[in-house]
Short mmCIF file of C-alpha atoms in Angstrom, two decimals:
data_model
loop_
_atom_site.label_atom_id
_atom_site.label_comp_id
_atom_site.label_asym_id
_atom_site.label_seq_id
_atom_site.Cartn_x
_atom_site.Cartn_y
_atom_site.Cartn_z
CA MET C 1 -69.76 37.89 137.47
CA GLU C 2 -69.87 36.73 141.06
CA LEU C 3 -70.43 33.00 141.32
CA LYS C 4 -73.16 31.69 143.63
CA ARG C 5 -72.34 29.30 146.44
CA VAL C 6 -73.79 25.79 146.21
CA VAL C 7 -74.70 23.60 149.17
CA VAL C 8 -76.06 20.09 149.71
CA THR C 9 -79.46 20.09 151.41
CA GLY C 10 -80.78 16.59 150.72
CA LEU C 11 -79.52 13.02 150.35
CA GLY C 12 -81.15 9.78 149.26
CA ALA C 13 -79.77 6.29 148.70
CA ILE C 14 -80.73 2.76 147.68
CA THR C 15 -77.54 0.70 147.94
CA PRO C 16 -76.13 -2.78 148.59
CA LEU C 17 -75.59 -1.66 152.20
CA GLY C 18 -79.09 -0.32 152.89
CA LEU C 19 -82.32 1.13 151.59
CA ASP C 20 -81.68 4.66 152.83
CA VAL C 21 -78.82 7.00 153.71
CA LYS C 22 -78.71 6.20 157.44
CA SER C 23 -78.48 2.43 157.05
CA THR C 24 -75.95 2.74 154.22
CA TRP C 25 -73.71 5.10 156.20
CA THR C 26 -73.95 3.00 159.38
CA ALA C 27 -72.97 -0.16 157.49
CA ALA C 28 -70.09 1.62 155.76
CA LEU C 29 -68.67 2.89 159.05
CA ALA C 30 -68.95 -0.64 160.45
CA GLY C 31 -66.98 -2.03 157.49
CA GLU C 32 -69.74 -4.32 156.27
CA SER C 33 -69.64 -5.92 152.83
CA GLY C 34 -72.66 -5.82 150.55
CA ALA C 35 -71.47 -8.75 148.44
CA GLY C 36 -73.18 -12.11 148.16
CA PRO C 37 -74.37 -14.73 145.65
CA ILE C 38 -76.26 -13.34 142.66
CA THR C 39 -80.03 -13.73 142.97
CA HIS C 40 -81.22 -11.67 139.97
CA PHE C 41 -80.52 -14.59 137.62
CA ASP C 42 -78.95 -18.05 137.60
CA ALA C 43 -75.23 -17.29 137.55
CA SER C 44 -74.05 -20.85 138.19
CA LYS C 45 -72.35 -21.11 134.78
CA PHE C 46 -70.68 -17.69 134.95
CA LYS C 47 -67.08 -17.12 135.96
CA THR C 48 -68.35 -14.66 138.56
CA GLN C 49 -71.32 -15.81 140.62
CA PHE C 50 -71.60 -12.99 143.17
CA ALA C 51 -72.26 -9.26 143.25
CA CYS C 52 -73.28 -6.39 145.53
CA GLU C 53 -77.02 -6.49 144.98
CA VAL C 54 -79.59 -4.23 146.62
CA LYS C 55 -81.38 -6.37 149.21
CA GLY C 56 -84.96 -6.21 150.38
CA PHE C 57 -86.11 -3.63 147.84
CA ASN C 58 -89.77 -4.06 146.89
CA ALA C 59 -90.63 -1.49 144.25
CA ALA C 60 -94.37 -2.15 144.65
CA GLU C 61 -94.17 -0.67 148.15
CA HIS C 62 -93.10 2.66 146.66
CA ILE C 63 -94.45 2.87 143.11
CA ASP C 64 -97.96 2.09 141.86
CA ARG C 65 -98.36 -0.85 139.51
CA LYS C 66 -99.26 1.21 136.44
CA LYS C 67 -96.15 3.36 136.72
CA LEU C 68 -93.98 0.40 137.64
CA ARG C 69 -94.58 -1.10 134.19
CA GLN C 70 -92.78 1.93 132.72
CA LEU C 71 -89.64 1.70 134.86
CA ASP C 72 -86.55 -0.44 134.48
CA LEU C 73 -85.00 -1.41 137.81
CA TYR C 74 -82.33 1.31 137.51
CA ALA C 75 -85.04 3.98 137.20
CA GLN C 76 -86.96 2.46 140.12
CA TYR C 77 -83.89 2.87 142.29
CA ALA C 78 -83.42 6.44 141.05
CA LEU C 79 -87.00 7.49 141.67
CA VAL C 80 -87.13 6.12 145.21
CA ALA C 81 -83.72 7.60 146.11
CA ALA C 82 -84.82 10.95 144.63
CA ARG C 83 -87.96 10.91 146.75
CA GLN C 84 -85.79 10.38 149.82
CA ALA C 85 -83.46 13.23 148.88
CA VAL C 86 -86.26 15.69 148.08
CA ALA C 87 -88.06 14.84 151.33
CA ASP C 88 -84.80 15.15 153.27
CA SER C 89 -84.13 18.58 151.77
CA GLY C 90 -87.59 19.93 152.55
CA ILE C 91 -87.50 21.90 149.31
CA GLU C 92 -91.09 20.97 148.46
CA GLU C 93 -92.21 22.97 151.51
CA ALA C 94 -90.34 26.07 150.35
CA PRO C 95 -92.74 29.04 149.98
CA ASN C 96 -93.09 30.24 146.40
CA LEU C 97 -90.79 27.52 145.01
CA ASN C 98 -90.10 28.37 141.36
CA ARG C 99 -90.25 24.96 139.67
CA ASP C 100 -88.91 26.48 136.46
CA ARG C 101 -85.61 26.95 138.29
CA VAL C 102 -85.28 23.42 139.69
CA GLY C 103 -83.53 20.94 137.40
CA VAL C 104 -82.83 17.21 137.36
CA ILE C 105 -79.70 15.45 136.12
CA VAL C 106 -79.57 11.74 136.95
CA ALA C 107 -76.74 9.78 135.34
CA ALA C 108 -76.39 6.16 134.27
CA GLY C 109 -73.44 4.49 132.64
CA ILE C 110 -75.59 1.81 130.98
CA GLY C 111 -79.25 2.40 131.81
CA GLY C 112 -81.97 -0.19 131.30
CA LEU C 113 -79.84 -3.25 130.62
CA HIS C 114 -82.40 -5.68 132.05
CA THR C 115 -85.13 -4.23 129.82
CA PHE C 116 -82.86 -4.52 126.80
CA GLU C 117 -82.10 -8.17 127.58
CA GLU C 118 -85.76 -9.02 128.05
CA GLU C 119 -87.10 -7.19 125.02
CA ALA C 120 -84.34 -7.52 122.43
CA GLY C 121 -83.39 -11.10 123.19
CA TYR C 122 -83.72 -14.23 121.14
CA TYR C 123 -87.43 -14.81 121.77
CA ALA C 124 -88.50 -11.32 120.67
CA MET C 125 -86.83 -11.88 117.29
CA ASN C 126 -87.99 -15.46 116.78
CA CYS C 127 -91.68 -15.57 117.59
CA GLU C 128 -93.91 -17.11 114.92
CA ASN C 129 -95.63 -13.95 113.79
CA GLY C 130 -92.58 -11.73 113.74
CA PRO C 131 -90.93 -9.57 116.42
CA LYS C 132 -93.14 -8.34 119.24
CA TYR C 133 -91.95 -5.63 121.59
CA ASN C 134 -93.40 -3.99 124.67
CA PRO C 135 -94.37 -0.39 123.84
CA PHE C 136 -92.41 0.68 126.93
CA PHE C 137 -89.22 -1.02 125.66
CA ILE C 138 -87.42 2.10 124.42
CA PRO C 139 -88.49 4.56 127.14
CA LYS C 140 -87.66 1.99 129.84
CA MET C 141 -84.22 1.28 128.41
CA ILE C 142 -82.76 4.69 127.61
CA ALA C 143 -80.19 6.09 130.03
CA ASP C 144 -81.80 9.52 130.43
CA ILE C 145 -85.27 8.37 131.45
CA ALA C 146 -84.66 8.40 135.20
CA SER C 147 -84.22 12.18 135.04
CA GLY C 148 -87.47 12.46 133.14
CA HIS C 149 -89.41 10.46 135.71
CA VAL C 150 -88.03 12.50 138.61
CA SER C 151 -88.94 15.78 136.91
CA MET C 152 -92.47 14.52 136.21
CA GLU C 153 -92.84 13.41 139.81
CA TYR C 154 -92.36 16.96 141.08
CA GLY C 155 -93.08 19.17 138.10
CA TYR C 156 -89.53 20.48 137.95
CA HIS C 157 -89.17 22.36 134.65
CA GLY C 158 -85.48 23.31 134.87
CA PRO C 159 -82.68 21.68 132.82
CA ASN C 160 -83.33 17.96 132.56
CA TYR C 161 -81.12 15.26 131.06
CA GLY C 162 -78.95 12.26 131.75
CA VAL C 163 -75.16 12.04 131.66
CA VAL C 164 -73.32 9.05 130.22
CA SER C 165 -69.57 8.87 130.80
CA ALA C 166 -69.29 5.29 132.05
CA CYS C 167 -68.20 5.14 135.69
CA ALA C 168 -67.59 8.91 135.83
CA SER C 169 -71.22 9.60 134.88
CA SER C 170 -72.71 10.73 138.18
CA ASN C 171 -69.69 12.87 139.11
CA ASN C 172 -70.21 14.59 135.77
CA ALA C 173 -73.89 15.03 136.65
CA ILE C 174 -73.02 16.63 139.99
CA ILE C 175 -70.51 18.97 138.34
CA ASP C 176 -73.05 20.03 135.72
CA ALA C 177 -75.68 20.76 138.37
CA PHE C 178 -73.13 22.64 140.46
CA ASN C 179 -72.18 24.83 137.51
CA TYR C 180 -75.78 25.64 136.56
CA ILE C 181 -76.50 26.83 140.08
CA ARG C 182 -73.35 28.87 140.65
CA LEU C 183 -73.82 30.59 137.30
CA GLY C 184 -77.26 31.68 138.47
CA LYS C 185 -79.19 29.60 135.93
CA ALA C 186 -81.04 27.50 138.52
CA ASP C 187 -81.94 27.59 142.20
CA ALA C 188 -81.63 23.86 142.85
CA PHE C 189 -80.97 20.49 141.25
CA VAL C 190 -81.85 16.91 142.01
CA THR C 191 -78.77 15.06 140.80
CA GLY C 192 -76.83 11.82 141.13
CA GLY C 193 -76.87 8.44 139.46
CA ALA C 194 -78.51 5.04 139.22
CA GLU C 195 -77.54 1.67 137.80
CA ALA C 196 -78.85 -1.91 137.71
CA ALA C 197 -76.63 -4.07 135.50
CA ILE C 198 -76.39 -7.29 137.52
CA TYR C 199 -77.85 -9.38 134.72
CA PRO C 200 -76.33 -11.89 132.26
CA ALA C 201 -75.12 -9.31 129.75
CA GLY C 202 -73.57 -7.15 132.45
CA VAL C 203 -71.81 -9.91 134.35
CA GLY C 204 -70.94 -11.91 131.22
CA GLY C 205 -69.66 -8.84 129.41
CA PHE C 206 -67.38 -7.78 132.24
CA ASN C 207 -66.26 -11.40 132.70
CA SER C 208 -65.19 -11.55 129.07
CA MET C 209 -62.94 -8.55 129.73
CA HIS C 210 -61.46 -10.23 132.83
CA ALA C 211 -62.61 -7.16 134.78
CA LEU C 212 -64.58 -8.87 137.59
CA SER C 213 -63.27 -10.70 140.61
CA THR C 214 -63.86 -14.45 140.47
CA ARG C 215 -63.43 -15.04 144.19
CA ASN C 216 -66.63 -17.11 144.30
CA ASP C 217 -65.63 -18.89 147.50
CA SER C 218 -65.54 -15.62 149.47
CA PRO C 219 -67.70 -12.84 147.99
CA ALA C 220 -67.51 -10.64 151.08
CA THR C 221 -63.71 -10.38 150.78
CA ALA C 222 -63.53 -10.16 146.99
CA SER C 223 -63.36 -6.37 146.69
CA ARG C 224 -59.95 -5.65 148.17
CA PRO C 225 -58.58 -2.40 146.79
CA PHE C 226 -54.83 -1.85 147.11
CA SER C 227 -54.17 -5.45 148.16
CA LYS C 228 -51.76 -7.57 146.14
CA SER C 229 -54.30 -10.38 145.80
CA ARG C 230 -56.98 -8.19 144.20
CA ASP C 231 -58.31 -9.77 141.01
CA GLY C 232 -60.97 -7.38 139.72
CA PHE C 233 -63.97 -5.35 140.78
CA VAL C 234 -67.27 -6.53 142.25
CA ILE C 235 -70.28 -5.24 140.34
CA GLY C 236 -72.86 -3.36 142.39
CA GLU C 237 -76.19 -1.63 141.83
CA GLY C 238 -78.41 1.07 143.30
CA SER C 239 -78.77 4.82 143.34
CA ALA C 240 -77.54 7.86 145.24
CA ILE C 241 -79.23 11.23 144.79
CA LEU C 242 -78.26 14.68 146.09
CA VAL C 243 -80.23 17.92 146.27
CA LEU C 244 -77.89 20.80 145.46
CA GLU C 245 -79.14 24.28 146.20
CA GLU C 246 -77.99 27.88 145.87
CA LEU C 247 -76.91 29.02 149.33
CA GLU C 248 -79.18 32.03 149.73
CA HIS C 249 -82.15 30.04 148.43
CA ALA C 250 -81.43 27.37 151.05
CA LYS C 251 -80.92 29.89 153.86
CA ALA C 252 -84.11 31.75 153.00
CA ARG C 253 -86.17 28.67 153.74
CA GLY C 254 -84.12 27.57 156.75
CA ALA C 255 -82.78 24.42 155.12
CA LYS C 256 -80.28 22.22 156.90
CA ILE C 257 -76.94 22.13 155.09
CA TYR C 258 -74.76 19.02 154.93
CA ALA C 259 -71.74 20.53 153.17
CA GLU C 260 -70.75 22.93 150.42
CA VAL C 261 -69.79 21.84 146.90
CA VAL C 262 -66.80 23.95 145.93
CA GLY C 263 -65.13 22.47 142.85
CA GLY C 264 -65.24 20.05 139.97
CA GLY C 265 -62.61 18.87 137.52
CA MET C 266 -62.87 16.78 134.35
CA SER C 267 -60.30 15.35 131.98
CA ALA C 268 -59.59 12.57 129.48
CA ASP C 269 -56.80 10.01 129.61
CA ALA C 270 -56.77 9.88 125.79
CA TYR C 271 -54.97 6.57 126.24
CA HIS C 272 -57.06 3.36 126.09
CA ILE C 273 -60.71 2.31 125.83
CA THR C 274 -60.75 0.59 129.23
CA ALA C 275 -57.38 0.94 131.01
CA THR C 276 -56.41 4.02 132.98
CA HIS C 277 -53.21 5.82 132.02
CA PRO C 278 -50.42 3.90 133.80
CA GLU C 279 -48.97 7.09 135.29
CA GLY C 280 -52.40 8.52 136.14
CA LEU C 281 -52.01 11.57 133.92
CA GLY C 282 -55.73 12.07 133.38
CA ALA C 283 -56.42 11.60 137.09
CA ILE C 284 -53.78 14.18 137.97
CA LEU C 285 -55.34 16.71 135.61
CA SER C 286 -58.88 16.08 136.87
CA MET C 287 -57.88 16.52 140.53
CA LYS C 288 -55.73 19.55 139.74
CA MET C 289 -58.58 21.24 137.87
CA ALA C 290 -60.99 20.53 140.74
CA LEU C 291 -58.59 22.08 143.27
CA GLU C 292 -58.12 25.16 141.10
CA ASP C 293 -61.88 25.43 140.60
CA ALA C 294 -62.40 25.27 144.37
CA GLY C 295 -59.61 27.75 145.13
CA LEU C 296 -57.98 25.15 147.37
CA THR C 297 -54.52 23.64 147.65
CA THR C 298 -53.52 20.05 148.30
CA ALA C 299 -52.92 21.02 151.94
CA ASP C 300 -56.63 21.86 152.33
CA ILE C 301 -57.84 18.32 151.55
CA ASP C 302 -58.13 15.86 154.44
CA TYR C 303 -59.85 12.93 152.71
CA ILE C 304 -59.96 11.40 149.25
CA ASN C 305 -62.65 8.89 148.41
CA VAL C 306 -60.62 7.15 145.74
CA HIS C 307 -62.01 5.42 142.66
CA GLY C 308 -60.19 2.32 143.94
CA THR C 309 -61.97 -0.45 142.05
CA SER C 310 -59.75 -3.36 143.19
CA THR C 311 -58.30 -3.92 139.71
CA PRO C 312 -54.59 -4.68 139.29
CA VAL C 313 -53.86 -1.69 137.02
CA GLY C 314 -56.35 0.95 138.14
CA ASP C 315 -55.41 0.99 141.83
CA VAL C 316 -51.73 1.52 141.06
CA SER C 317 -52.26 4.38 138.62
CA GLU C 318 -54.55 6.27 141.01
CA VAL C 319 -52.03 6.02 143.84
CA LYS C 320 -49.31 7.32 141.51
CA ALA C 321 -51.55 10.24 140.55
CA ILE C 322 -52.25 11.19 144.17
CA VAL C 323 -48.60 11.05 145.18
CA GLU C 324 -47.52 13.01 142.10
CA LEU C 325 -50.06 15.80 142.62
CA PHE C 326 -50.18 16.00 146.41
CA GLY C 327 -46.50 15.41 147.16
CA GLU C 328 -45.83 15.42 150.90
CA ASP C 329 -49.45 16.38 151.56
CA ALA C 330 -50.45 12.92 150.32
CA TYR C 331 -49.08 11.43 153.53
CA LYS C 332 -51.31 13.65 155.70
CA LEU C 333 -54.50 12.47 153.99
CA ASN C 334 -56.86 9.66 154.68
CA LEU C 335 -57.73 7.67 151.57
CA SER C 336 -60.43 5.03 151.35
CA SER C 337 -62.24 2.98 148.75
CA THR C 338 -65.83 2.44 149.81
CA LYS C 339 -66.15 0.11 146.80
CA SER C 340 -64.61 -2.48 149.08
CA MET C 341 -68.04 -2.55 150.75
CA THR C 342 -70.55 -1.40 148.13
CA GLY C 343 -68.95 -2.88 145.04
CA HIS C 344 -68.74 -0.78 141.90
CA LEU C 345 -72.05 0.86 141.04
CA LEU C 346 -70.80 1.87 137.56
CA GLY C 347 -72.67 5.05 136.54
CA ALA C 348 -74.03 5.54 140.07
CA THR C 349 -70.72 5.12 141.85
CA GLY C 350 -69.63 8.78 141.75
CA ALA C 351 -72.82 10.00 143.42
CA LEU C 352 -72.65 7.35 146.14
CA GLU C 353 -69.03 8.18 146.87
CA ALA C 354 -69.79 11.91 146.81
CA MET C 355 -72.44 11.16 149.43
CA PHE C 356 -69.89 9.30 151.56
CA SER C 357 -67.51 12.26 151.19
CA ILE C 358 -70.23 14.70 152.26
CA LEU C 359 -71.02 12.61 155.34
CA ALA C 360 -67.32 12.31 156.17
CA VAL C 361 -67.02 16.09 156.08
CA GLN C 362 -70.17 16.55 158.15
CA ASN C 363 -69.27 13.94 160.79
CA ASP C 364 -65.46 14.07 160.85
CA ILE C 365 -65.07 10.34 160.29
CA ILE C 366 -63.57 8.36 157.39
CA PRO C 367 -65.22 5.13 156.21
CA PRO C 368 -62.73 2.28 155.77
CA THR C 369 -61.21 0.28 152.95
CA ILE C 370 -61.99 -3.25 154.06
CA ASN C 371 -60.45 -6.65 153.25
CA HIS C 372 -56.77 -5.74 153.46
CA GLU C 373 -54.82 -8.51 155.18
CA GLU C 374 -51.41 -8.47 156.79
CA GLY C 375 -48.73 -9.38 154.25
CA ASP C 376 -51.02 -8.76 151.27
CA ASP C 377 -48.96 -5.79 150.09
CA ASP C 378 -48.32 -4.87 146.44
CA GLU C 379 -44.77 -3.73 145.73
CA ASN C 380 -46.20 -1.14 143.32
CA ILE C 381 -48.23 0.66 146.00
CA ASP C 382 -46.88 3.09 148.60
CA TYR C 383 -48.19 1.86 151.95
CA ASN C 384 -46.88 4.92 153.75
CA LEU C 385 -50.17 6.42 152.59
CA ASN C 386 -53.12 6.05 154.96
CA PHE C 387 -55.66 3.86 153.15
CA THR C 388 -57.89 3.66 156.26
CA PHE C 389 -57.62 -0.10 156.14
CA ASN C 390 -60.35 -2.17 157.80
CA LYS C 391 -61.56 0.34 160.41
CA ALA C 392 -63.19 3.78 160.22
CA GLN C 393 -61.05 6.62 161.56
CA GLU C 394 -62.16 9.80 163.29
CA ARG C 395 -60.35 12.99 162.32
CA PRO C 396 -61.21 16.57 161.37
CA VAL C 397 -62.33 16.63 157.72
CA ARG C 398 -62.30 20.18 156.38
CA ALA C 399 -62.61 19.16 152.74
CA ALA C 400 -62.93 15.92 150.80
CA LEU C 401 -62.16 15.04 147.20
CA SER C 402 -64.00 12.24 145.37
CA ASN C 403 -62.66 10.62 142.19
CA ALA C 404 -64.54 8.72 139.50
CA PHE C 405 -62.92 7.32 136.35
CA GLY C 406 -64.68 5.61 133.44
CA PHE C 407 -64.11 3.48 130.36
CA GLY C 408 -63.17 5.72 127.47
CA GLY C 409 -60.69 7.58 129.65
CA HIS C 410 -63.27 9.80 131.36
CA ASN C 411 -62.17 11.36 134.67
CA ALA C 412 -64.29 13.50 137.00
CA THR C 413 -63.46 14.86 140.44
CA VAL C 414 -65.80 16.56 142.93
CA ILE C 415 -64.69 18.53 146.01
CA VAL C 416 -66.90 19.26 149.02
CA LYS C 417 -66.02 21.10 152.22
CA LYS C 418 -67.54 22.05 155.56
CA TYR C 419 -70.14 24.76 155.22
CA GLU C 420 -69.18 28.03 156.85
CA GLU C 421 -71.03 31.34 156.81
#
């Protein structure tokens, strides 16, 4: 069967850099950091006391009070970002829109962590008359509920679920939506990811693994991918949502098109519960499968938005994987880790970085990897590669590849390219 073409017609974002796509993209190109002291709780006794929080978000301005009681913060972010993306796409104005053929897949690596902490904590289990729970506890907490709320918002009856594959989750969601559309099983999808885990269990849990940076004296410079002095990732939060649409469906209604989604690859490291394979074997396979799926070669890719978390092991293995797979073409690429600015949004990170890749393709400009200092070079990293350190770079971007890797050895790669008739 002939596969359908899939394009991006809408974008929405609530991030540590801004409360919409425009402000987020502008801040990323300017190399701004979203990191600062934690305000969601008192972190003064934690090893890590900073994060990339969403700033200035007032859910009550967007969601009525009755509905707000049903939504964990991660789902609030998802719903508002989805509204932005749907409005941006204009799909609601499409004549004769078949809502049975519009689906929703919104991913989360953790889901309603704050709700879980509030409801299943010490006080709920130790009140005088026995445990007392909010009736919204379970539906607020579960990691698939954001998709449900988005579908109910618009009456979209197509495939609807959440994806959980740790930090690869929203890349997996995008790939699933892409495949449904190109196989002719749907006309459009609202897809992406959301996360809000900057709470005691999230920060304390990652601290216990020695996964987070503890650079408390300088939060803005703490996320420093590919620098020798990197000491862990900076946890972030927020949501990024895309509207993917079958090309002819989009053209029929005169939709604007940001870029075309052309390939997706998935693999497993089958190595360790948290560490990436030291030689990047799973990453190589994921990128290779995505290129084959897209019908592209390594020479066709101009930009890779790397997973690049700023961890001592992960950064090295990803660089090894890129050099091994791309060979000489690796030295013609621009690479960048936008996590240096946004922090690591866990289950939402793939969608946010796919959005950055789409905008790079559309605008022919690469957002930077910030916080690299002269002399802060790791002997295990090949600095002949162009990591787009500290300043955005203009260049033609025909196609971009975006990597996301998660605990459990999950790897997912998405490829987007310039839309052409």
